[in-house]
Amino acid sequence: MRLILLGAPGAGKGTVGEMLVQKYGVPRISTGDILREEIKKGTPLGKVASEIIARGALVPDEVVVEMIRGKLSEKICANGFLLDGFPRTIEQAIKLDDLLKQRGERLNAVVNIVVSKEIIVRRLSARRICSTCGAIYNIEFADQRPAKEGVCDVCGNTLVQREDDGPETILKRLEVYEKQTAPLIDYYSARGILFEARGENSKEVFDKIVSQFGG
Ligand code: AMP
């Protein structure tokens, strides 16, 4: 399975992606997670990315394309992958096409997860992530809260709010999404590999993907 999860920030790509990882055993590759890891480690890339992410802008295409090139060549991606948060621009999509061509691989599908702006803003404002393992929670919804406030169910470490989940940065990220990422909907639709799922309920998105792919 080679799948792209497309959708605005807060559409639930990470949540649906983790459900698919459990079901199909393919890795979820999130460029956002990789960048946050670089920031945590204090690498030169992390230092540059930190400032860009904090203001809700996009990291340069060359940087993320190289990250993806490296990741896809790892053994864990031999039988497929889920891309979450990549590509985010037409330029990145073109580079991904080249990369897959070189590897003799094809995308199976691009899932566009659609959620209203109101829900996105509510979700992102209440999102909390584990500072260690990256598990995602939402304090507004009873079924997405951790068992113990502020503590990760998975690894027991502290939950934090992402620096770019503040109100102003959320709006900026949505603007960037509309301008730079939404054109990918037409790009993949023209290829006949795009399908859409309403994302208010992530489990329903998961079920829809499973009914499409079987297994
Ligand atoms: P995410 O976790 O996918 O919401 O990504 C968080 C932030 O990382 C984004 O707002 C961007 O600043 C940066 N980022 C993640 N993926 C990409 C990408 N494919 N291209 C450019 N910037 C990215």
Coordinates of N, CA and C and ligand atoms in Angstrom, one line a residue:
M1 N 0.8 -1.2 0.0 CA 0.0 0.0 0.0 C 0.9 1.3 0.0
R2 N 0.7 2.1 -1.0 CA 1.4 3.4 -1.0 C 0.4 4.5 -1.1
L3 N 0.2 5.2 0.0 CA -0.9 6.1 0.2 C -0.5 7.4 0.6
I4 N -1.2 8.5 0.1 CA -0.9 9.8 0.7 C -2.2 10.2 1.4
L5 N -2.0 10.7 2.6 CA -3.1 11.3 3.4 C -3.1 12.8 3.2
L6 N -4.1 13.3 2.6 CA -4.1 14.8 2.3 C -5.2 15.4 3.1
G7 N -5.1 16.7 3.4 CA -6.1 17.3 4.2 C -5.5 18.4 5.0
A8 N -6.3 19.4 5.4 CA -5.8 20.6 6.2 C -5.2 20.1 7.5
P9 N -4.4 21.0 8.1 CA -4.0 20.7 9.5 C -5.2 20.4 10.4
G10 N -5.2 19.4 11.2 CA -6.3 19.1 12.0 C -7.4 18.2 11.4
A11 N -7.2 17.8 10.1 CA -8.2 17.0 9.5 C -8.2 15.6 10.1
G12 N -7.1 15.2 10.8 CA -7.1 13.9 11.4 C -6.1 12.9 10.6
K13 N -5.2 13.5 9.8 CA -4.3 12.6 9.1 C -3.5 11.7 10.0
G14 N -3.0 12.3 11.0 CA -2.1 11.5 12.0 C -2.9 10.4 12.7
T15 N -4.2 10.7 13.1 CA -5.0 9.8 13.8 C -5.4 8.6 12.9
V16 N -5.9 9.0 11.7 CA -6.3 7.9 10.7 C -5.0 7.1 10.3
G17 N -3.9 7.8 10.1 CA -2.7 7.2 9.7 C -2.2 6.1 10.7
E18 N -2.4 6.4 12.0 CA -2.0 5.4 13.1 C -2.9 4.2 13.0
M19 N -4.2 4.4 12.7 CA -5.1 3.3 12.6 C -4.7 2.4 11.5
L20 N -4.3 3.0 10.4 CA -3.9 2.3 9.2 C -2.5 1.5 9.4
V21 N -1.7 2.1 10.2 CA -0.4 1.5 10.5 C -0.7 0.2 11.2
Q22 N -1.6 0.2 12.2 CA -2.0 -1.0 13.0 C -2.6 -2.0 12.1
K23 N -3.4 -1.6 11.1 CA -4.1 -2.5 10.3 C -3.2 -3.2 9.2
Y24 N -2.4 -2.3 8.5 CA -1.7 -2.8 7.3 C -0.2 -3.0 7.6
G25 N 0.3 -2.6 8.7 CA 1.7 -2.8 9.1 C 2.7 -2.0 8.2
V26 N 2.2 -1.0 7.6 CA 3.1 -0.1 6.8 C 3.5 1.1 7.6
P27 N 4.7 1.7 7.4 CA 5.0 2.8 8.3 C 4.3 4.1 7.9
R28 N 4.0 5.0 8.9 CA 3.5 6.3 8.6 C 4.7 7.3 8.6
I29 N 4.8 7.9 7.5 CA 5.9 8.9 7.4 C 5.4 10.3 7.5
S30 N 5.6 11.0 8.6 CA 5.1 12.3 8.8 C 6.3 13.3 8.7
T31 N 6.3 14.1 7.7 CA 7.4 15.1 7.7 C 7.4 16.0 8.9
G32 N 6.2 16.3 9.4 CA 6.1 17.2 10.6 C 6.8 16.5 11.8
D33 N 6.5 15.2 12.0 CA 7.1 14.4 13.1 C 8.7 14.4 12.9
I34 N 9.1 14.2 11.7 CA 10.6 14.2 11.5 C 11.2 15.5 11.8
L35 N 10.5 16.6 11.4 CA 11.1 17.9 11.7 C 11.1 18.2 13.2
R36 N 10.0 17.8 13.9 CA 9.9 18.0 15.3 C 11.0 17.2 16.1
E37 N 11.3 16.1 15.5 CA 12.4 15.3 16.1 C 13.8 16.0 15.9
E38 N 14.0 16.6 14.8 CA 15.2 17.4 14.5 C 15.3 18.6 15.5
I39 N 14.1 19.2 15.7 CA 14.1 20.3 16.6 C 14.5 19.9 18.0
K40 N 13.9 18.8 18.4 CA 14.2 18.2 19.8 C 15.7 17.9 20.0
K41 N 16.3 17.4 18.9 CA 17.7 17.0 19.0 C 18.6 18.2 18.8
G42 N 18.0 19.4 18.4 CA 18.8 20.6 18.3 C 19.8 20.6 17.1
T43 N 19.5 19.8 16.0 CA 20.3 19.7 14.9 C 20.3 21.1 14.1
P44 N 21.2 21.3 13.2 CA 21.1 22.5 12.4 C 19.8 22.6 11.6
L45 N 19.3 21.5 11.0 CA 18.0 21.5 10.3 C 16.9 21.9 11.3
G46 N 17.0 21.3 12.5 CA 16.0 21.6 13.5 C 15.9 23.1 13.9
K47 N 17.1 23.7 13.9 CA 17.2 25.1 14.3 C 16.5 26.0 13.2
V48 N 16.7 25.6 12.0 CA 16.1 26.4 10.9 C 14.6 26.1 10.9
A49 N 14.2 24.8 11.0 CA 12.8 24.4 10.9 C 12.0 25.0 12.1
S50 N 12.6 25.1 13.2 CA 11.9 25.6 14.4 C 11.2 26.9 14.2
E51 N 12.0 27.8 13.6 CA 11.4 29.2 13.4 C 10.3 29.2 12.4
I52 N 10.5 28.4 11.3 CA 9.6 28.3 10.2 C 8.2 27.7 10.7
I53 N 8.4 26.6 11.4 CA 7.2 25.9 11.9 C 6.4 26.8 12.9
A54 N 7.1 27.5 13.8 CA 6.5 28.4 14.8 C 5.7 29.5 14.1
R55 N 6.0 29.9 12.9 CA 5.2 30.9 12.3 C 4.2 30.4 11.3
G56 N 4.1 29.1 11.2 CA 3.1 28.4 10.4 C 3.4 28.4 8.9
A57 N 4.6 28.7 8.6 CA 5.0 28.6 7.1 C 5.5 27.2 6.8
L58 N 5.9 27.0 5.5 CA 6.4 25.7 5.1 C 7.9 25.7 5.0
V59 N 8.5 24.6 5.4 CA 9.9 24.4 5.3 C 10.2 24.3 3.7
P60 N 11.4 24.7 3.3 CA 11.7 24.7 1.8 C 11.5 23.3 1.2
D61 N 11.0 23.2 0.0 CA 10.7 22.0 -0.7 C 11.9 21.0 -0.7
E62 N 13.1 21.6 -1.0 CA 14.3 20.7 -1.2 C 14.6 20.0 0.1
V63 N 14.3 20.7 1.2 CA 14.7 20.1 2.5 C 13.8 18.8 2.8
V64 N 12.4 19.0 2.6 CA 11.5 17.9 2.9 C 11.7 16.8 1.9
V65 N 11.9 17.2 0.6 CA 12.1 16.1 -0.4 C 13.3 15.2 -0.1
E66 N 14.4 15.9 0.4 CA 15.5 15.0 0.8 C 15.2 14.1 2.0
M67 N 14.4 14.7 2.9 CA 14.0 13.9 4.0 C 13.3 12.6 3.6
I68 N 12.3 12.9 2.6 CA 11.5 11.8 2.1 C 12.3 10.8 1.3
R69 N 13.3 11.3 0.5 CA 14.1 10.4 -0.3 C 14.9 9.4 0.7
G70 N 15.4 10.0 1.8 CA 16.1 9.2 2.7 C 15.2 8.1 3.4
K71 N 14.0 8.6 3.8 CA 13.1 7.7 4.5 C 12.6 6.5 3.6
L72 N 12.3 6.9 2.3 CA 11.7 5.8 1.4 C 12.8 4.8 1.1
S73 N 14.0 5.1 1.2 CA 15.1 4.2 0.9 C 15.3 3.2 2.1
E74 N 14.7 3.5 3.2 CA 14.8 2.6 4.4 C 14.1 1.3 4.1
K75 N 14.6 0.2 4.7 CA 14.0 -1.1 4.5 C 12.5 -1.2 4.9
I76 N 12.1 -0.4 6.0 CA 10.7 -0.5 6.5 C 9.7 0.0 5.4
C77 N 10.2 0.7 4.4 CA 9.3 1.2 3.4 C 9.2 0.3 2.2
A78 N 9.9 -0.8 2.2 CA 10.0 -1.7 1.0 C 8.6 -2.2 0.6
N79 N 7.7 -2.4 1.6 CA 6.3 -2.9 1.2 C 5.3 -1.9 1.2
G80 N 5.7 -0.6 1.3 CA 4.7 0.4 1.2 C 4.8 1.4 2.3
F81 N 4.0 2.5 2.3 CA 4.1 3.6 3.3 C 2.9 4.4 3.2
L82 N 2.7 5.2 4.3 CA 1.6 6.2 4.3 C 2.3 7.5 4.4
L83 N 2.1 8.4 3.6 CA 2.7 9.8 3.7 C 1.6 10.7 4.3
D84 N 2.1 11.3 5.4 CA 1.2 12.2 6.2 C 1.9 13.6 6.3
G85 N 1.3 14.5 5.6 CA 1.9 15.9 5.6 C 2.9 16.1 4.5
F86 N 3.0 15.2 3.6 CA 3.9 15.3 2.4 C 3.2 14.6 1.3
P87 N 3.1 15.1 0.1 CA 3.6 16.4 -0.3 C 2.7 17.6 0.2
R88 N 3.2 18.8 0.2 CA 2.4 19.9 0.7 C 2.4 21.0 -0.4
T89 N 3.1 20.8 -1.5 CA 3.1 21.8 -2.6 C 3.2 21.0 -3.9
I90 N 2.8 21.6 -5.0 CA 2.9 20.9 -6.3 C 4.3 20.5 -6.6
E91 N 5.3 21.4 -6.2 CA 6.7 21.1 -6.5 C 7.1 19.8 -5.7
Q92 N 6.6 19.6 -4.5 CA 7.0 18.4 -3.8 C 6.3 17.2 -4.4
A93 N 5.1 17.4 -4.9 CA 4.4 16.2 -5.6 C 5.1 15.8 -6.8
I94 N 5.6 16.8 -7.6 CA 6.4 16.5 -8.8 C 7.7 15.7 -8.4
K95 N 8.3 16.2 -7.4 CA 9.6 15.5 -7.0 C 9.3 14.1 -6.5
L96 N 8.1 13.9 -5.8 CA 7.7 12.6 -5.3 C 7.5 11.7 -6.5
D97 N 6.8 12.2 -7.5 CA 6.6 11.4 -8.8 C 7.9 10.9 -9.3
D98 N 8.9 11.8 -9.4 CA 10.2 11.4 -9.9 C 10.9 10.3 -9.1
L99 N 10.8 10.5 -7.8 CA 11.4 9.6 -6.8 C 10.8 8.2 -7.0
L100 N 9.4 8.2 -7.1 CA 8.7 6.9 -7.2 C 9.1 6.2 -8.5
K101 N 9.2 7.0 -9.5 CA 9.5 6.5 -10.9 C 10.9 5.8 -10.8
Q102 N 11.8 6.5 -10.2 CA 13.2 5.9 -10.1 C 13.2 4.6 -9.4
R103 N 12.2 4.5 -8.4 CA 12.1 3.3 -7.6 C 11.2 2.2 -8.3
G104 N 10.6 2.6 -9.4 CA 9.7 1.6 -10.0 C 8.4 1.4 -9.2
E105 N 8.0 2.4 -8.5 CA 6.8 2.3 -7.7 C 5.7 3.3 -8.1
R106 N 4.5 2.9 -7.7 CA 3.3 3.8 -8.0 C 2.5 4.0 -6.8
L107 N 1.8 5.2 -6.7 CA 0.9 5.5 -5.6 C -0.4 4.7 -5.8
N108 N -0.9 4.1 -4.8 CA -2.2 3.4 -4.9 C -3.3 4.4 -4.9
A109 N -3.2 5.4 -4.0 CA -4.3 6.3 -3.8 C -3.9 7.5 -3.0
V110 N -4.7 8.6 -3.1 CA -4.5 9.8 -2.3 C -5.9 10.0 -1.6
V111 N -5.9 10.0 -0.3 CA -7.1 10.2 0.4 C -7.2 11.7 0.9
N112 N -8.2 12.4 0.4 CA -8.4 13.7 0.9 C -9.4 13.8 2.0
I113 N -8.9 14.1 3.2 CA -9.8 14.1 4.4 C -10.4 15.6 4.5
V114 N -11.7 15.7 4.4 CA -12.3 17.0 4.4 C -13.0 17.3 5.7
V115 N -12.7 18.4 6.4 CA -13.3 18.8 7.6 C -13.6 20.3 7.6
S116 N -14.7 20.8 8.2 CA -15.0 22.2 8.2 C -13.9 23.0 9.0
K117 N -13.8 24.2 8.6 CA -12.8 25.1 9.2 C -13.1 25.2 10.7
E118 N -14.4 25.3 11.1 CA -14.8 25.5 12.5 C -14.2 24.3 13.3
I119 N -14.4 23.1 12.8 CA -14.0 21.9 13.5 C -12.5 21.9 13.6
I120 N -11.8 22.2 12.5 CA -10.3 22.2 12.5 C -9.8 23.2 13.6
V121 N -10.3 24.4 13.7 CA -9.9 25.3 14.7 C -10.1 24.8 16.1
R122 N -11.3 24.2 16.3 CA -11.6 23.6 17.7 C -10.7 22.5 18.0
R123 N -10.5 21.6 17.0 CA -9.6 20.4 17.2 C -8.2 20.8 17.6
L124 N -7.7 21.7 16.7 CA -6.2 22.1 16.9 C -6.0 22.8 18.2
S125 N -7.0 23.6 18.6 CA -6.8 24.4 19.9 C -6.8 23.4 21.1
A126 N -7.5 22.3 21.0 CA -7.6 21.4 22.1 C -6.6 20.2 21.9
R127 N -5.8 20.2 20.9 CA -4.9 19.0 20.6 C -3.7 19.1 21.6
R128 N -3.4 17.9 22.1 CA -2.2 17.8 22.9 C -1.4 16.6 22.4
I129 N -0.1 16.7 22.4 CA 0.7 15.6 21.9 C 1.7 15.2 23.0
C130 N 2.1 13.9 22.9 CA 3.1 13.5 23.9 C 4.5 14.0 23.5
S131 N 5.2 14.6 24.5 CA 6.5 15.2 24.2 C 7.5 14.2 23.9
T132 N 7.2 12.9 24.2 CA 8.2 11.8 23.9 C 7.9 11.0 22.7
C133 N 6.7 10.4 22.7 CA 6.3 9.4 21.6 C 5.5 10.0 20.5
G134 N 4.9 11.2 20.7 CA 4.2 11.9 19.7 C 2.7 11.5 19.6
A135 N 2.2 10.6 20.5 CA 0.8 10.2 20.5 C -0.1 11.4 20.6
I136 N -1.2 11.3 19.9 CA -2.1 12.5 19.8 C -3.3 12.4 20.7
Y137 N -3.7 13.4 21.4 CA -4.9 13.5 22.2 C -5.7 14.7 21.9
N138 N -6.9 14.8 22.4 CA -7.7 16.0 22.3 C -8.5 16.1 23.5
I139 N -8.3 17.2 24.3 CA -8.9 17.4 25.6 C -10.3 17.8 25.5
E140 N -10.8 18.1 24.3 CA -12.2 18.5 24.2 C -13.2 17.4 24.0
F141 N -12.7 16.3 23.6 CA -13.5 15.1 23.3 C -13.2 14.0 24.3
A142 N -14.3 13.5 24.9 CA -14.1 12.6 26.0 C -13.4 11.3 25.6
D143 N -13.7 10.9 24.3 CA -13.0 9.6 23.9 C -11.6 9.8 23.4
Q144 N -11.1 11.0 23.4 CA -9.7 11.3 22.9 C -8.8 11.9 24.0
R145 N -9.4 11.9 25.3 CA -8.6 12.4 26.4 C -7.7 11.3 26.9
P146 N -6.6 11.7 27.5 CA -5.8 10.7 28.2 C -6.5 10.2 29.4
A147 N -6.1 9.0 29.9 CA -6.8 8.5 31.1 C -6.4 9.4 32.3
K148 N -5.2 9.9 32.4 CA -4.8 10.8 33.4 C -4.4 12.1 32.8
E149 N -5.0 13.2 33.3 CA -4.7 14.5 32.7 C -3.2 14.8 32.5
G150 N -2.9 15.2 31.3 CA -1.5 15.7 31.1 C -0.5 14.6 30.9
V151 N -0.9 13.3 31.0 CA 0.0 12.2 30.9 C -0.3 11.2 29.8
C152 N 0.7 10.8 29.0 CA 0.5 10.0 27.9 C 0.1 8.5 28.3
D153 N -1.0 8.0 27.7 CA -1.4 6.7 28.0 C -0.4 5.6 27.5
V154 N 0.3 6.0 26.4 CA 1.2 5.0 25.8 C 2.5 4.9 26.5
C155 N 3.1 6.0 26.9 CA 4.5 5.9 27.4 C 4.6 6.6 28.8
G156 N 3.6 7.3 29.2 CA 3.6 7.9 30.6 C 4.3 9.2 30.7
N157 N 4.7 9.7 29.5 CA 5.4 11.0 29.6 C 4.4 12.2 29.5
T158 N 5.0 13.4 29.5 CA 4.1 14.6 29.6 C 3.5 15.0 28.3
L159 N 2.2 15.4 28.4 CA 1.6 15.9 27.1 C 1.8 17.4 27.1
V160 N 2.0 17.9 25.8 CA 2.2 19.3 25.6 C 1.3 19.8 24.5
Q161 N 1.2 21.1 24.4 CA 0.5 21.7 23.2 C 1.6 22.0 22.2
R162 N 1.3 21.7 21.0 CA 2.3 22.1 19.9 C 2.4 23.6 19.8
E163 N 3.7 24.1 19.6 CA 3.9 25.5 19.6 C 3.1 26.1 18.4
D164 N 2.8 25.4 17.4 CA 2.1 26.0 16.2 C 0.6 25.7 16.3
D165 N 0.1 25.2 17.5 CA -1.3 25.1 17.7 C -1.9 26.3 18.4
G166 N -1.2 27.4 18.5 CA -1.8 28.6 19.1 C -2.7 29.3 18.0
P167 N -3.7 30.1 18.5 CA -4.8 30.6 17.6 C -4.3 31.3 16.3
E168 N -3.3 32.2 16.5 CA -2.8 32.9 15.3 C -2.1 32.0 14.3
T169 N -1.3 31.1 14.8 CA -0.6 30.2 13.9 C -1.5 29.2 13.2
I170 N -2.6 28.8 13.9 CA -3.6 27.9 13.3 C -4.1 28.6 12.0
L171 N -4.5 29.9 12.2 CA -5.1 30.6 11.0 C -4.1 30.7 9.9
K172 N -2.9 31.0 10.2 CA -1.8 31.1 9.2 C -1.6 29.8 8.5
R173 N -1.6 28.7 9.3 CA -1.4 27.4 8.6 C -2.6 27.0 7.7
L174 N -3.8 27.4 8.1 CA -4.9 27.2 7.2 C -4.8 28.0 5.9
E175 N -4.3 29.2 6.0 CA -4.1 30.0 4.9 C -3.1 29.4 3.9
V176 N -2.0 28.9 4.5 CA -0.9 28.3 3.8 C -1.4 27.0 3.1
Y177 N -2.3 26.3 3.8 CA -2.9 25.1 3.3 C -3.7 25.4 2.0
E178 N -4.6 26.4 2.1 CA -5.4 26.8 1.0 C -4.6 27.2 -0.2
K179 N -3.6 28.0 0.0 CA -2.8 28.5 -1.1 C -1.9 27.5 -1.7
Q180 N -1.1 26.7 -0.8 CA -0.1 25.9 -1.4 C -0.4 24.4 -1.4
T181 N -1.3 23.9 -0.6 CA -1.5 22.5 -0.5 C -2.8 22.1 -1.2
A182 N -3.9 22.9 -1.1 CA -5.1 22.5 -1.7 C -5.0 22.3 -3.2
P183 N -4.1 22.9 -4.0 CA -4.0 22.6 -5.4 C -3.6 21.2 -5.7
L184 N -3.1 20.5 -4.7 CA -2.8 19.0 -4.9 C -4.1 18.2 -5.1
I185 N -5.2 18.7 -4.7 CA -6.5 18.0 -4.8 C -6.7 17.8 -6.4
D186 N -6.6 18.9 -7.1 CA -6.8 18.8 -8.6 C -5.7 18.0 -9.2
Y187 N -4.5 18.1 -8.7 CA -3.3 17.4 -9.3 C -3.5 15.9 -9.2
Y188 N -4.0 15.4 -8.1 CA -4.2 14.0 -8.0 C -5.5 13.5 -8.6
S189 N -6.5 14.4 -8.5 CA -7.8 14.1 -9.0 C -7.7 13.8 -10.6
A190 N -6.9 14.7 -11.2 CA -6.7 14.5 -12.7 C -6.1 13.2 -13.0
R191 N -5.4 12.6 -12.0 CA -4.8 11.3 -12.3 C -5.7 10.1 -12.0
G192 N -6.9 10.5 -11.4 CA -7.9 9.4 -11.1 C -7.5 8.6 -9.9
I193 N -6.6 9.1 -9.0 CA -6.3 8.3 -7.8 C -6.7 8.9 -6.5
L194 N -7.5 10.1 -6.6 CA -7.9 10.7 -5.4 C -9.3 10.3 -5.0
F195 N -9.4 10.0 -3.7 CA -10.8 9.8 -3.2 C -10.9 10.6 -1.9
E196 N -12.2 11.0 -1.7 CA -12.5 11.9 -0.6 C -13.2 11.3 0.6
A197 N -12.9 11.7 1.8 CA -13.7 11.2 2.9 C -14.0 12.3 3.9
R198 N -15.2 12.4 4.4 CA -15.5 13.4 5.4 C -14.8 13.0 6.7
G199 N -14.1 14.0 7.3 CA -13.2 13.6 8.4 C -13.7 13.9 9.8
E200 N -15.0 14.2 10.0 CA -15.5 14.6 11.3 C -15.2 13.4 12.3
N201 N -15.3 12.2 11.8 CA -15.1 11.0 12.6 C -13.9 10.2 12.0
S202 N -12.8 10.2 12.7 CA -11.6 9.5 12.1 C -11.8 8.0 11.8
K203 N -12.6 7.4 12.7 CA -12.9 5.9 12.5 C -13.6 5.7 11.2
E204 N -14.5 6.6 10.9 CA -15.3 6.5 9.6 C -14.4 6.6 8.4
V205 N -13.4 7.5 8.5 CA -12.4 7.7 7.4 C -11.6 6.4 7.3
F206 N -11.2 5.8 8.4 CA -10.4 4.6 8.4 C -11.3 3.5 7.8
D207 N -12.6 3.3 8.2 CA -13.4 2.3 7.6 C -13.6 2.4 6.1
K208 N -13.7 3.7 5.7 CA -13.8 3.9 4.2 C -12.6 3.5 3.5
I209 N -11.4 3.8 4.0 CA -10.2 3.4 3.4 C -10.1 1.9 3.3
V210 N -10.4 1.2 4.5 CA -10.4 -0.2 4.5 C -11.3 -0.9 3.5
S211 N -12.5 -0.3 3.4 CA -13.5 -0.9 2.4 C -13.0 -0.7 1.0
Q212 N -12.2 0.3 0.8 CA -11.6 0.5 -0.5 C -10.4 -0.5 -0.8
F213 N -9.6 -0.7 0.2 CA -8.4 -1.5 0.0 C -8.5 -3.0 0.5
G214 N -9.6 -3.2 1.3 CA -9.8 -4.6 1.8 C -8.7 -4.9 2.8
G215 N -8.6 -6.2 3.2 CA -7.6 -6.6 4.1 C -8.2 -6.8 5.5
Ligands
AMP1 P1 2.4 18.8 10.5 O1 2.8 18.1 11.7 O2 2.3 17.9 9.3 O3 1.2 19.7 10.8 O4 3.6 19.8 10.2 C1 4.0 20.8 11.1 C2 4.8 21.9 10.3 O5 6.0 21.3 9.8 C3 4.2 22.5 9.1 O6 3.3 23.6 9.5 C4 5.4 23.0 8.3 O7 6.0 24.1 8.9 C5 6.4 21.8 8.5 N1 6.2 20.8 7.5 C6 5.7 19.5 7.7 N2 5.7 18.9 6.5 C7 6.1 19.7 5.5 C8 6.2 19.7 4.1 N3 5.9 18.6 3.4 N4 6.6 20.8 3.5 C9 7.0 21.9 4.1 N5 6.9 22.1 5.4 C10 6.4 21.0 6.2

